[in-house]
GROMACS .gro file of C-alpha atoms in nm:
model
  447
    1UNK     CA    1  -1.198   1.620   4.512
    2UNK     CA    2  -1.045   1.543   4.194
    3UNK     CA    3  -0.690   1.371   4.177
    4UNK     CA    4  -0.616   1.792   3.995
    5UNK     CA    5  -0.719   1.931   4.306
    6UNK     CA    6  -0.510   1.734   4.535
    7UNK     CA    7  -0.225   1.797   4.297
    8UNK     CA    8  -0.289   2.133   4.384
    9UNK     CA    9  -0.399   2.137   4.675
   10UNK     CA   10  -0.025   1.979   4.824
   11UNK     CA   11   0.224   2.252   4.825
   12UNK     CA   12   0.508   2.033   4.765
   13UNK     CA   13   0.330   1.937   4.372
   14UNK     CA   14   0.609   2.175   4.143
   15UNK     CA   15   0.474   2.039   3.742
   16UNK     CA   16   0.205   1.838   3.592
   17UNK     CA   17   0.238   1.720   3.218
   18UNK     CA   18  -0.055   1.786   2.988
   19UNK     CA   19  -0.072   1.573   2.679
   20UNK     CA   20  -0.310   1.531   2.344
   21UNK     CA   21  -0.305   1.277   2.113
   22UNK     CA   22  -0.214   1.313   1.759
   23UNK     CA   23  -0.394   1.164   1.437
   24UNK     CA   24  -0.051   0.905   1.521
   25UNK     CA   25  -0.163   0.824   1.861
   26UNK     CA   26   0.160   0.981   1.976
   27UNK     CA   27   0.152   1.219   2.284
   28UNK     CA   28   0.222   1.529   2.269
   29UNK     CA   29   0.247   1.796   2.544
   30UNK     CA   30   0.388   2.038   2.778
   31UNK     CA   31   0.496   1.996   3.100
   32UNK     CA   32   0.324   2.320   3.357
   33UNK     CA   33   0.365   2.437   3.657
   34UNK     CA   34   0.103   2.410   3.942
   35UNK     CA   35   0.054   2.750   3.947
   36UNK     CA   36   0.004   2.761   3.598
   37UNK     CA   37  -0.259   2.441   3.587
   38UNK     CA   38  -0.487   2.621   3.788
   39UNK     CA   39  -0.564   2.863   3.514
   40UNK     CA   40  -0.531   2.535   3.272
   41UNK     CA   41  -0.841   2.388   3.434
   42UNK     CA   42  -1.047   2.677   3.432
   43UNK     CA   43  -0.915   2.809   3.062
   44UNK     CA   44  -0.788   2.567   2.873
   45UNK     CA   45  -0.418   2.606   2.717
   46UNK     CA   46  -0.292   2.648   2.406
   47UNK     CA   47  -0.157   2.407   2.163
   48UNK     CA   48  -0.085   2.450   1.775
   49UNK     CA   49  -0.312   2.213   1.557
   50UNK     CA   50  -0.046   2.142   1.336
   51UNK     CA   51   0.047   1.909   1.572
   52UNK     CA   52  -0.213   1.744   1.411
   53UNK     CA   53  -0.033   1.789   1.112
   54UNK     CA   54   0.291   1.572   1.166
   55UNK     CA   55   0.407   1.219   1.074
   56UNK     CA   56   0.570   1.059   1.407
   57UNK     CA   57   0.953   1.212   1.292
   58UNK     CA   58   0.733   1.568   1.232
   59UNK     CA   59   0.750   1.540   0.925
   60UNK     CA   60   0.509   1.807   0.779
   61UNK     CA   61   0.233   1.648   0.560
   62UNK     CA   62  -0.050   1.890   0.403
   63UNK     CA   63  -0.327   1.967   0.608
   64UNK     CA   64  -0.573   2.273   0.482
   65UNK     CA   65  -0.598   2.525   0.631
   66UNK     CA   66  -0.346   2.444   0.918
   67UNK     CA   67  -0.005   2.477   0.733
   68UNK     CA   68  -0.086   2.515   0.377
   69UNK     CA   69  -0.029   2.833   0.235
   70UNK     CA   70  -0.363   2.931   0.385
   71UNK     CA   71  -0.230   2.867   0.779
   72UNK     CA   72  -0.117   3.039   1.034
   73UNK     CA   73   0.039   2.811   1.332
   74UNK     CA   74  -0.191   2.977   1.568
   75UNK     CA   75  -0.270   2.795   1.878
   76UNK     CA   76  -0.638   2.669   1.959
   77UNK     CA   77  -0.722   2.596   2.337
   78UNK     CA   78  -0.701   2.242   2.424
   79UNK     CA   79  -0.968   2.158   2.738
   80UNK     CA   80  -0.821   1.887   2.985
   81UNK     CA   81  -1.014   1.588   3.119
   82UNK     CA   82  -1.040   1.582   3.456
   83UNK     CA   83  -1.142   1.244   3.529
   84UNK     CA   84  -0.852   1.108   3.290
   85UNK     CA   85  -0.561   1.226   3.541
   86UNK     CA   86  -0.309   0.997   3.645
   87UNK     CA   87   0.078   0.982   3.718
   88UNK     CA   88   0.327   0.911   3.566
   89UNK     CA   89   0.576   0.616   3.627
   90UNK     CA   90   0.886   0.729   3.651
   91UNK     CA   91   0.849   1.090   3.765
   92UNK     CA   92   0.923   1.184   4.143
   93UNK     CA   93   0.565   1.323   4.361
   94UNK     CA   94   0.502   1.652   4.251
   95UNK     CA   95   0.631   1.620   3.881
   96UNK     CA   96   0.406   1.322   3.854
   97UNK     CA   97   0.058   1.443   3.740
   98UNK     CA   98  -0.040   1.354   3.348
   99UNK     CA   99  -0.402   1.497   3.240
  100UNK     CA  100  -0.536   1.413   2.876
  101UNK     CA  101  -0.665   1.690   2.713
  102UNK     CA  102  -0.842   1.767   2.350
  103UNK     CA  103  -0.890   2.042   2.102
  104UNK     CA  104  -1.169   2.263   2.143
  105UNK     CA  105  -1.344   2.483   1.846
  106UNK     CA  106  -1.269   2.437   1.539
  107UNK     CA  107  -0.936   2.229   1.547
  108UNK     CA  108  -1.179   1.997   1.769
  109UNK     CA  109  -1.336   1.851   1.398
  110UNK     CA  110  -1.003   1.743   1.339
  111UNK     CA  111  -0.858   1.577   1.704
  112UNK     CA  112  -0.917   1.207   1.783
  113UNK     CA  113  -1.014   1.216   2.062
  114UNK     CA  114  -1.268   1.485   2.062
  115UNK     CA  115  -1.452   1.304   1.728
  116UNK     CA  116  -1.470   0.968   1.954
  117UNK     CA  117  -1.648   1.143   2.219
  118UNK     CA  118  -1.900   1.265   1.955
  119UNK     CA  119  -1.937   0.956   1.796
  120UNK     CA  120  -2.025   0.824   2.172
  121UNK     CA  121  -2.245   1.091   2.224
  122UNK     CA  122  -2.452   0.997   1.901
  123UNK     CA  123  -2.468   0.644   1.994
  124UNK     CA  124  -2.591   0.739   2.326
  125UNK     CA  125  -2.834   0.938   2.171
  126UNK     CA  126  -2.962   0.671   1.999
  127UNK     CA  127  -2.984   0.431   2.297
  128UNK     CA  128  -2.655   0.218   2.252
  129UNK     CA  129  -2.343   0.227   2.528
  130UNK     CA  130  -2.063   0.044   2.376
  131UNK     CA  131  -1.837  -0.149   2.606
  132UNK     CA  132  -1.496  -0.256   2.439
  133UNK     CA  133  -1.175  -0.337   2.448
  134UNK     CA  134  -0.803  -0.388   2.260
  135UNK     CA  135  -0.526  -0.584   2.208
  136UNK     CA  136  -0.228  -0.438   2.093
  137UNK     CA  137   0.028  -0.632   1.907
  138UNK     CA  138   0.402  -0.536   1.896
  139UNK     CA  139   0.804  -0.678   1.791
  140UNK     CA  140   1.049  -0.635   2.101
  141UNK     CA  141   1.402  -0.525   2.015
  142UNK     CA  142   1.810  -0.617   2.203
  143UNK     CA  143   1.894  -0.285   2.044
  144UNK     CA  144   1.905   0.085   2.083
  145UNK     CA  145   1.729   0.317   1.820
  146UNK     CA  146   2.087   0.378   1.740
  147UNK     CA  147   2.205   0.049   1.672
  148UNK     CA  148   1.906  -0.043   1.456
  149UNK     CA  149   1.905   0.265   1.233
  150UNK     CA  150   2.333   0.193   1.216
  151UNK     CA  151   2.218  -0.130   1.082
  152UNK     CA  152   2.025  -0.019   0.802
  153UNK     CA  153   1.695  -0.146   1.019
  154UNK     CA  154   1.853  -0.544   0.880
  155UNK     CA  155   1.940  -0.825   1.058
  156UNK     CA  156   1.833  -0.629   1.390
  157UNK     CA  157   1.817  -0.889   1.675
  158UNK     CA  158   1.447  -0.926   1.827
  159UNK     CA  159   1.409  -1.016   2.188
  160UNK     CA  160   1.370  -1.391   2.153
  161UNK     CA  161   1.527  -1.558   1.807
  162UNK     CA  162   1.214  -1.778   1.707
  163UNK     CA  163   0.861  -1.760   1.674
  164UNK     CA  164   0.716  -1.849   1.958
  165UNK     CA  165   0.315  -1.832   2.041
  166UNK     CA  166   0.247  -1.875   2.383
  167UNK     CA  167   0.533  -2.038   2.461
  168UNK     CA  168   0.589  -2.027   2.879
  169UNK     CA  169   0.984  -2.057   2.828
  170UNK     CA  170   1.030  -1.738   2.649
  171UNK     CA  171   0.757  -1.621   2.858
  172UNK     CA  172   0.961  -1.670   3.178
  173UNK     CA  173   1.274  -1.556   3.005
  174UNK     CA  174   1.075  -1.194   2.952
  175UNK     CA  175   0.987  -1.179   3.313
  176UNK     CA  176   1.153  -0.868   3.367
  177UNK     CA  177   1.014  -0.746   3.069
  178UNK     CA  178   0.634  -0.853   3.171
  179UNK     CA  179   0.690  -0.711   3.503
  180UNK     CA  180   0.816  -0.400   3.411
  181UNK     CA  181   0.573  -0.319   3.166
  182UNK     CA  182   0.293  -0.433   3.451
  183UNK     CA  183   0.407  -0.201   3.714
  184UNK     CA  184   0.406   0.125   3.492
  185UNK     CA  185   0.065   0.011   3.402
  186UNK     CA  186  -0.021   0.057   3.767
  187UNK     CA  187   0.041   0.453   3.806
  188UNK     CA  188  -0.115   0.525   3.434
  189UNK     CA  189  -0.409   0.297   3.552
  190UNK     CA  190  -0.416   0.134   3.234
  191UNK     CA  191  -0.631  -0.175   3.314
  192UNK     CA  192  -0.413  -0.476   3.161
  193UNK     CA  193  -0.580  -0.811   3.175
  194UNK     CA  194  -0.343  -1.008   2.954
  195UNK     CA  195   0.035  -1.006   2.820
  196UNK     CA  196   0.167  -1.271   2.587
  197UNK     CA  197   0.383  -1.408   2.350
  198UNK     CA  198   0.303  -1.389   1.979
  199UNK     CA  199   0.403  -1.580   1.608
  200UNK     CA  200   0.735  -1.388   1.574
  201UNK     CA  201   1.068  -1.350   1.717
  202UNK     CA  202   1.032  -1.069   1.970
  203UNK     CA  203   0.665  -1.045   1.876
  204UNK     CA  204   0.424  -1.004   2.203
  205UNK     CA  205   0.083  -0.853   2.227
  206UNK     CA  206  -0.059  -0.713   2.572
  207UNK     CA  207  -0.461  -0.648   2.629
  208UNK     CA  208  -0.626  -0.347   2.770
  209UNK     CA  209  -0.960  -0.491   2.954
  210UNK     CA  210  -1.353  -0.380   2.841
  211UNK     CA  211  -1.514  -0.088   2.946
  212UNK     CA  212  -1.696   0.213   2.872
  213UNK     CA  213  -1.639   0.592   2.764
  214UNK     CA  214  -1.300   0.709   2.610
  215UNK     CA  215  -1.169   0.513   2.879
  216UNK     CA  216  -1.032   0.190   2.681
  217UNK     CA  217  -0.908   0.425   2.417
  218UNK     CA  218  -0.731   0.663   2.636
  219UNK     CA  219  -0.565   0.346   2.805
  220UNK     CA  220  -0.410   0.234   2.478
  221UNK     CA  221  -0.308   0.552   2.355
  222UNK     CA  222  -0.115   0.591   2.731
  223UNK     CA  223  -0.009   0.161   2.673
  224UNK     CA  224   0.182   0.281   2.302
  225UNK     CA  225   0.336   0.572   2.424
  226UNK     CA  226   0.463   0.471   2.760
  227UNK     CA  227   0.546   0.065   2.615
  228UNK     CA  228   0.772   0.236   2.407
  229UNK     CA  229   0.943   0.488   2.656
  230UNK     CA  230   0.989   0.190   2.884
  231UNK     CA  231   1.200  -0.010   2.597
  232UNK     CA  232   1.392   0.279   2.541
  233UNK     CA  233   1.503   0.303   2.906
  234UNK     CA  234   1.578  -0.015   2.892
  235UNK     CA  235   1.854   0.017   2.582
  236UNK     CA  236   1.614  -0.164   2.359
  237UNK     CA  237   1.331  -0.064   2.108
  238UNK     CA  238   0.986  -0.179   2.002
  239UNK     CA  239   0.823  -0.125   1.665
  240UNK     CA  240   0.428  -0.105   1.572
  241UNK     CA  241   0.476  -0.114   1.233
  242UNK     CA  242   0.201  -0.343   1.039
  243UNK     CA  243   0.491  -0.522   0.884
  244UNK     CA  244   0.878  -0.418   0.985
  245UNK     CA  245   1.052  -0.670   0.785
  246UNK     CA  246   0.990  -0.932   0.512
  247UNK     CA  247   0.984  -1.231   0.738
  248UNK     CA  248   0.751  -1.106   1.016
  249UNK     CA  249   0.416  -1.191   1.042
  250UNK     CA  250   0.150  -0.901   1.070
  251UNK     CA  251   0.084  -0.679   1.356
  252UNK     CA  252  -0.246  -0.545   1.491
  253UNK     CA  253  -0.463  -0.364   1.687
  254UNK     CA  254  -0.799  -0.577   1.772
  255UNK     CA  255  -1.095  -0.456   1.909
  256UNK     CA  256  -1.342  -0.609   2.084
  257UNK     CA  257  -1.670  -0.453   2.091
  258UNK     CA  258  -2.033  -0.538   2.238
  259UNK     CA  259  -2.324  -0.308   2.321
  260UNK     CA  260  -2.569  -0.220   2.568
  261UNK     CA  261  -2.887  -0.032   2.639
  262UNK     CA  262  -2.925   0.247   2.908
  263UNK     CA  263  -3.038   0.001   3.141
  264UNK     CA  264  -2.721  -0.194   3.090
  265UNK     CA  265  -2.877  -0.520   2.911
  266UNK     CA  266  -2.688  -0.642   2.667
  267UNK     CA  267  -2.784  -0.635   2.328
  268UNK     CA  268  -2.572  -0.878   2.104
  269UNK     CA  269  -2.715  -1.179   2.302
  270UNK     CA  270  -3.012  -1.364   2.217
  271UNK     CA  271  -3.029  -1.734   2.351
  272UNK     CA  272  -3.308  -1.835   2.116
  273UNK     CA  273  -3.089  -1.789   1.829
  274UNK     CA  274  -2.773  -1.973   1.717
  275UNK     CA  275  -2.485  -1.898   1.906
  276UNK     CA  276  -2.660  -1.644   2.086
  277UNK     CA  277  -2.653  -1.349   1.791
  278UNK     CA  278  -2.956  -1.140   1.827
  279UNK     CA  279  -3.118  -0.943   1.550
  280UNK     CA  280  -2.960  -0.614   1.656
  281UNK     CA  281  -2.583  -0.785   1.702
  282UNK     CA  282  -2.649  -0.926   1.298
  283UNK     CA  283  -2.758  -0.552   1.199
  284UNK     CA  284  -2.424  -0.431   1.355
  285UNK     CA  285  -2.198  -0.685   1.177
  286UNK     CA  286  -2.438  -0.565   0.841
  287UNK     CA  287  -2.288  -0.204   0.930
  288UNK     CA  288  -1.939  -0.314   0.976
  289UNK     CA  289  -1.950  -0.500   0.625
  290UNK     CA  290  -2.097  -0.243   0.471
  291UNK     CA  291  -1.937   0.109   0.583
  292UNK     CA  292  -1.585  -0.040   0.686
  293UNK     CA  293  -1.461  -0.080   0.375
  294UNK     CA  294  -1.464   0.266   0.247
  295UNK     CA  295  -1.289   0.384   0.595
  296UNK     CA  296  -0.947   0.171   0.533
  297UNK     CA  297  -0.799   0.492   0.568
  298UNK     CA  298  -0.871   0.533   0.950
  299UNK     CA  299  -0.746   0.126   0.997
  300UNK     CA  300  -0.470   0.135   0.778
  301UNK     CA  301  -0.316   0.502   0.780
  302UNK     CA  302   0.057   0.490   0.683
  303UNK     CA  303   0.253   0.318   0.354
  304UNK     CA  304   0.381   0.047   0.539
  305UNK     CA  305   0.047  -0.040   0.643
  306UNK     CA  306  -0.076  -0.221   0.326
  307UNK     CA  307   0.214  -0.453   0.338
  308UNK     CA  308   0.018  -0.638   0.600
  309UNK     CA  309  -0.181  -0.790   0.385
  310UNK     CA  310   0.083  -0.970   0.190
  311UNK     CA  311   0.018  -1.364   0.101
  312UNK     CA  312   0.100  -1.545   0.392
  313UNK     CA  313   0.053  -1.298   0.680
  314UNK     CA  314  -0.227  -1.393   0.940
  315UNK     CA  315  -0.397  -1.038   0.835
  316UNK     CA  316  -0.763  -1.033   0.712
  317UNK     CA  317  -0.878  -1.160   0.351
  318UNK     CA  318  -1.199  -0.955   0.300
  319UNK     CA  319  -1.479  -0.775   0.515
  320UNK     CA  320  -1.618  -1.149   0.623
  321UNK     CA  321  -1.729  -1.244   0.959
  322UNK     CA  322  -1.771  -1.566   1.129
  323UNK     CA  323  -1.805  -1.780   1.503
  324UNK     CA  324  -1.505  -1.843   1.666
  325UNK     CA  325  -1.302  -1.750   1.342
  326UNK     CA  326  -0.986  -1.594   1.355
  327UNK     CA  327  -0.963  -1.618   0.932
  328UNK     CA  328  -1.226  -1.393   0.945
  329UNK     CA  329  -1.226  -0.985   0.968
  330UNK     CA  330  -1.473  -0.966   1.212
  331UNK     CA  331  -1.469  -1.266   1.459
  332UNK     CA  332  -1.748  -1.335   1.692
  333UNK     CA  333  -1.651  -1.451   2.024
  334UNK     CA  334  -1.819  -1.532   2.367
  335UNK     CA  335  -2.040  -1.777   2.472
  336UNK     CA  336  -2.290  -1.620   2.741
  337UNK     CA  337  -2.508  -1.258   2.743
  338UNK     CA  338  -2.225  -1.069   2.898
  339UNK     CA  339  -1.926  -1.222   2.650
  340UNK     CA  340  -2.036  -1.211   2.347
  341UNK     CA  341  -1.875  -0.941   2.122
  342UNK     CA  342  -1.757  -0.875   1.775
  343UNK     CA  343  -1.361  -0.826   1.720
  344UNK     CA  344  -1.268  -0.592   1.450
  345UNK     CA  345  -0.938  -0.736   1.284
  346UNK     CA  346  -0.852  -0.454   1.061
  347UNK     CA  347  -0.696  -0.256   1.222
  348UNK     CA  348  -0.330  -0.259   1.206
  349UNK     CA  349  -0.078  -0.162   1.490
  350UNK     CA  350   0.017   0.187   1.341
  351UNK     CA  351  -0.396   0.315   1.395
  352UNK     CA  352  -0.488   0.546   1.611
  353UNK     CA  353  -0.729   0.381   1.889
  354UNK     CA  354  -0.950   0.699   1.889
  355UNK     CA  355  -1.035   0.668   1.535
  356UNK     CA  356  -1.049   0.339   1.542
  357UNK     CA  357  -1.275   0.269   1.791
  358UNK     CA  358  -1.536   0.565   1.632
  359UNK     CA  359  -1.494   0.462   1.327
  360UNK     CA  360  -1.618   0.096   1.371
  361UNK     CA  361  -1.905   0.193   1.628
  362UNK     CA  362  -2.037   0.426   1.351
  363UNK     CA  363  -2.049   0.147   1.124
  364UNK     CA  364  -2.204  -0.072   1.357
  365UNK     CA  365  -2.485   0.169   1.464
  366UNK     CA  366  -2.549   0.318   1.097
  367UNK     CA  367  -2.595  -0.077   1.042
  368UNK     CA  368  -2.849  -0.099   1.313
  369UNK     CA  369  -3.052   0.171   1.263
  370UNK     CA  370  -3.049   0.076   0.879
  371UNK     CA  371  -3.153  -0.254   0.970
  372UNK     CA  372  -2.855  -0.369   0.750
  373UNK     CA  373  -2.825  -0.788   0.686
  374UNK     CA  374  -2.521  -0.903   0.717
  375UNK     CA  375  -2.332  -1.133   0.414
  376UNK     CA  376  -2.344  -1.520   0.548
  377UNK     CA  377  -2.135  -1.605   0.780
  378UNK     CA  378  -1.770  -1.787   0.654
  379UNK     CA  379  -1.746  -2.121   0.804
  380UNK     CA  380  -1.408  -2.280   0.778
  381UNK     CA  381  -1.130  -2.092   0.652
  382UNK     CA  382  -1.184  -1.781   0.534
  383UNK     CA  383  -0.847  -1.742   0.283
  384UNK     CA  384  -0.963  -2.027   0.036
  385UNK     CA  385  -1.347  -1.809   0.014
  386UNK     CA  386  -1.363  -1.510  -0.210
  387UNK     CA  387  -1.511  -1.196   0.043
  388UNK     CA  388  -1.809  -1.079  -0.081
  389UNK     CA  389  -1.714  -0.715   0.029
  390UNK     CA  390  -1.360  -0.627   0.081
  391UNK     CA  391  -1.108  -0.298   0.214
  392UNK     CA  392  -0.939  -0.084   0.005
  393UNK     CA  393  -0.579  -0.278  -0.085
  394UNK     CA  394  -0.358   0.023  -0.156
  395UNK     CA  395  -0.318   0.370   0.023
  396UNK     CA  396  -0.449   0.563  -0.329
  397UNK     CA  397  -0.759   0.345  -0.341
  398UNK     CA  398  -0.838   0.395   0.033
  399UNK     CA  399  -0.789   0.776   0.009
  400UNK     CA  400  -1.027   0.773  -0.239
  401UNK     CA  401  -1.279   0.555  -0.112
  402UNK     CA  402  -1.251   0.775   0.214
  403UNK     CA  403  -1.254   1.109   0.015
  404UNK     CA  404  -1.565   0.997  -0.090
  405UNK     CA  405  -1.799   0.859   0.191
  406UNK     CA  406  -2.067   1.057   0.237
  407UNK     CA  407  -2.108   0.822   0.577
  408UNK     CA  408  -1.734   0.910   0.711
  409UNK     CA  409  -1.868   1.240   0.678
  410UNK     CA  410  -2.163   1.271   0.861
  411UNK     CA  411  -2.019   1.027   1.161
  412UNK     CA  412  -1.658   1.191   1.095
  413UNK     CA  413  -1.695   1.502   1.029
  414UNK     CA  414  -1.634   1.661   0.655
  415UNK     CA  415  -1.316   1.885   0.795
  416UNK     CA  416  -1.190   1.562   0.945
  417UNK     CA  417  -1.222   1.326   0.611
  418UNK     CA  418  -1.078   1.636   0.413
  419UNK     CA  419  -0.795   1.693   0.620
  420UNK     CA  420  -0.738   1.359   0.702
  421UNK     CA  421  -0.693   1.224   0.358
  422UNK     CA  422  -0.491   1.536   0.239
  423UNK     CA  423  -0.238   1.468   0.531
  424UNK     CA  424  -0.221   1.106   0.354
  425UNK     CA  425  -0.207   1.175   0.016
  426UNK     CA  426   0.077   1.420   0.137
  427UNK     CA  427   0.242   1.075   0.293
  428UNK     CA  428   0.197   0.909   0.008
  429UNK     CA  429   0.356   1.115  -0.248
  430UNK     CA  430   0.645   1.125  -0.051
  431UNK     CA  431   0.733   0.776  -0.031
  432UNK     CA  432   0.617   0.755  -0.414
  433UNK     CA  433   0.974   0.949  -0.471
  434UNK     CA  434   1.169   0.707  -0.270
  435UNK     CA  435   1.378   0.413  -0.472
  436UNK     CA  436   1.354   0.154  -0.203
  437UNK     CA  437   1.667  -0.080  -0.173
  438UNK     CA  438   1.466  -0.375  -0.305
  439UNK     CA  439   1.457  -0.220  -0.618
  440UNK     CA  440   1.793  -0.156  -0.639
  441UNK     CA  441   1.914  -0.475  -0.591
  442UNK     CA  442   1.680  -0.632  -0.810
  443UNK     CA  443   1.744  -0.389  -1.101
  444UNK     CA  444   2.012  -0.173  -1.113
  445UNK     CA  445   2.273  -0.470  -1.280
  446UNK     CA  446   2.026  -0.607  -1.547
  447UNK     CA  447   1.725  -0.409  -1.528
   0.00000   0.00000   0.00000
């Protein structure tokens, strides 16, 4: 029996929510009766994929096809997940179900969730079973949605005044915070292994543990959504935004990947060689180095995302790797056969985890079945080396670099990269027309 079939099974269960996630990582969803999830399991339900189409305020940027002058706003059937059903925190019994659910058919080339479950299908194909995991960096704010946007998103006051890395005092003044956030983790079954402070004011970072499938993914697509529902109730607000002002540091998504063969050896590990990197594990960081680059797009999707990368931040300098180096894009870490892993520092904390995590296995599999060298490892710090290969460093470049991988494509999916980088561009050119108060201030007198 499936937790869906003791939902419906129990007379007193009235209305389960059934969600998707965007190309945002936002949830979106209906809530349905029991009677009607019956039919939902066996059928599928509807679900426009212009959804797909939306910036988090639904704001309408192009997609082809979907709602250009060519679409339609039909629905396509989304297919829930069974095995991802769990409840949700606040809800009373019997209003308390959430399944995850994906497109189907066509719209499926374009939904996140459904490409990462065909890149892990490919990779399994190939003999490789990726276990990973994420941390998830975000700013904590004493004010309402309301109050910030009243201020002009300036001056806004952040949970704790200074930066403050690991520091036990604002740590314990959070408590109610940490605990909170821990106990809605418990219904959702996100698996949360570690919550701390970070190098900001208000700036904390929480960690979904490794594992396997679309599990880790779905867990930090569920950690975004519901993190920032349980601020709100709270009176307060939390931003994921790479860089939300021009004193905070940079914020991220990591993740921390490792594979392993049917069997369930690990692969990365080889204690003849130094530090333990095997062949295979040097042929994946090869792929990372060499395919990364022209998918920026996927690991840095919005305008404000490039601003992460401004001198000083603690962001990436270049596609470089390296032991135990967090100046590096792609750190190595672990010390034994079942630790050691690769952690993918791109990403910033606007991505979408689906894409993010399929778009970095690709890499690292194209790299291993391509037999791909890596560049030599960066020893020391990695912002006084010039990166042999490096990301794309504004959103024009990275659309184009995107817009033209033929590897995107044939791990991605053509309809994806094309709609993808349309709904982008379509971003883009909006905020091109914007006069941002910065430039007012510094112009409009003597300019």
């Amino acid at each position: 029996m499936t937790m869906i079939d003791d939902f419906l099974a129990d007379p007193a269960s009235r209305f389960a929510t059934v969600a998707m996630a965007d190309t945002n990582g936002l949830l979106r969803g209906q809530m349905v009766s029991a009677a009607s999830l019956k039919g939902i399991a066996k059928n599928g339900m509807g679900m426009a994929p212009a959804q797909l189409a939306l910036d988090p305020t639904d704001v309408h940027l192009n997609l082809p096809g979907v709602n250009d002058d060519a679409g339609d706003f039909h629905d396509d059937p989304l297919r829930i997940d069974p095995t991802s059903a769990r409840r949700l925190p606040w809800s009373k019994p019997g209003h308390d179900l959430l399944v995850l659910s994906n497109f189907t058919g066509a719209s499926a080339e374009l939904c996140p969730r459904s490409i990462l479950t065909r890149v892990l299908a490919r990779a399994a194909e190939a003999g490789f079973f990726p276990k990973y995991g994420m941390e998830l960096e975000y700013t904590l704010f004493d004010e309402t949605p309301e109050s910030a946007r009243a201020k002009g998103y300036r001056n806004l006051q952040t949970a704790t005044p200074h930066a403050s890395h690991d520091l036990i005092i604002y740590q314990a003044l959070q408590t109610e915070w940490y605990e909170a956030l821990s106990a809605i983790c418990e219904p959702l079954r996100i698996d949360l292994a570690k919550m701390h402070e970070e190098i900001g004011g208000g700036f904390m970072e929480c960690c979904i543990a490794a594992g396997g499938g679309l599990e880790p993914a779905d867990q930090l697509v569920l950690l975004k959504n519901f993190l920032r529902a349980l601020a709100l109730r709270q009176g307060r607000s939390v931003t994921f935004m790479p860089r939300w002002n021009e004193q905070a540091d940079s914020q991220s998504i990591h993740l921390h990947i490792s594979l392993k063969d049917k069997a369930g050896k690990p692969l990365f590990w080889d204690e003849a060689q130094k530090n333990g990197v095997s062949q295979t594990f040097r042929h994946f960081l090869g792929g990372l180095q060499a395919y990364i680059g022209d998918m920026t797009l996927i690991f840095q999707p919005t305008v404000n995302s490039y601003r992460r990368f401004a001198p000083g931040t603690f962001a990436p300098p270049g596609l470089t790797w390296g032991y135990e180096n967090r100046t590096t894009c792609f750190r190595l870490v672990g010390h034994d056969a079942g630790s050691l892993r690769v952690e993918n520092r791109l990403p910033g904390a606007d991505t979408n985890p689906y894409l993010t995590t399929a778009a970095t296995l690709a890499a690292g599999i194209a790299g291993i079945l391509n037999k791909i060298e890596p560049e030599p490892e960066v020893v020391g710090s990695g912002y006084s080396q010039e990166p042999a290969r490096d990301f794309a460093r504004s959103m024009p470049e990275a659309i184009s670099r995107l817009r033209g991988s033929d590897f995107a494509r044939d791990w991605l999916g053509t309809r994806f990269v094309d709609g993808f980088t349309a709904t982008r561009d379509s971003q883009h050119d909006e905020f091109r027309r914007k006069v941002p108060d910065v430039e007012l201030q510094r112009f409009f007198d003597l300019g």
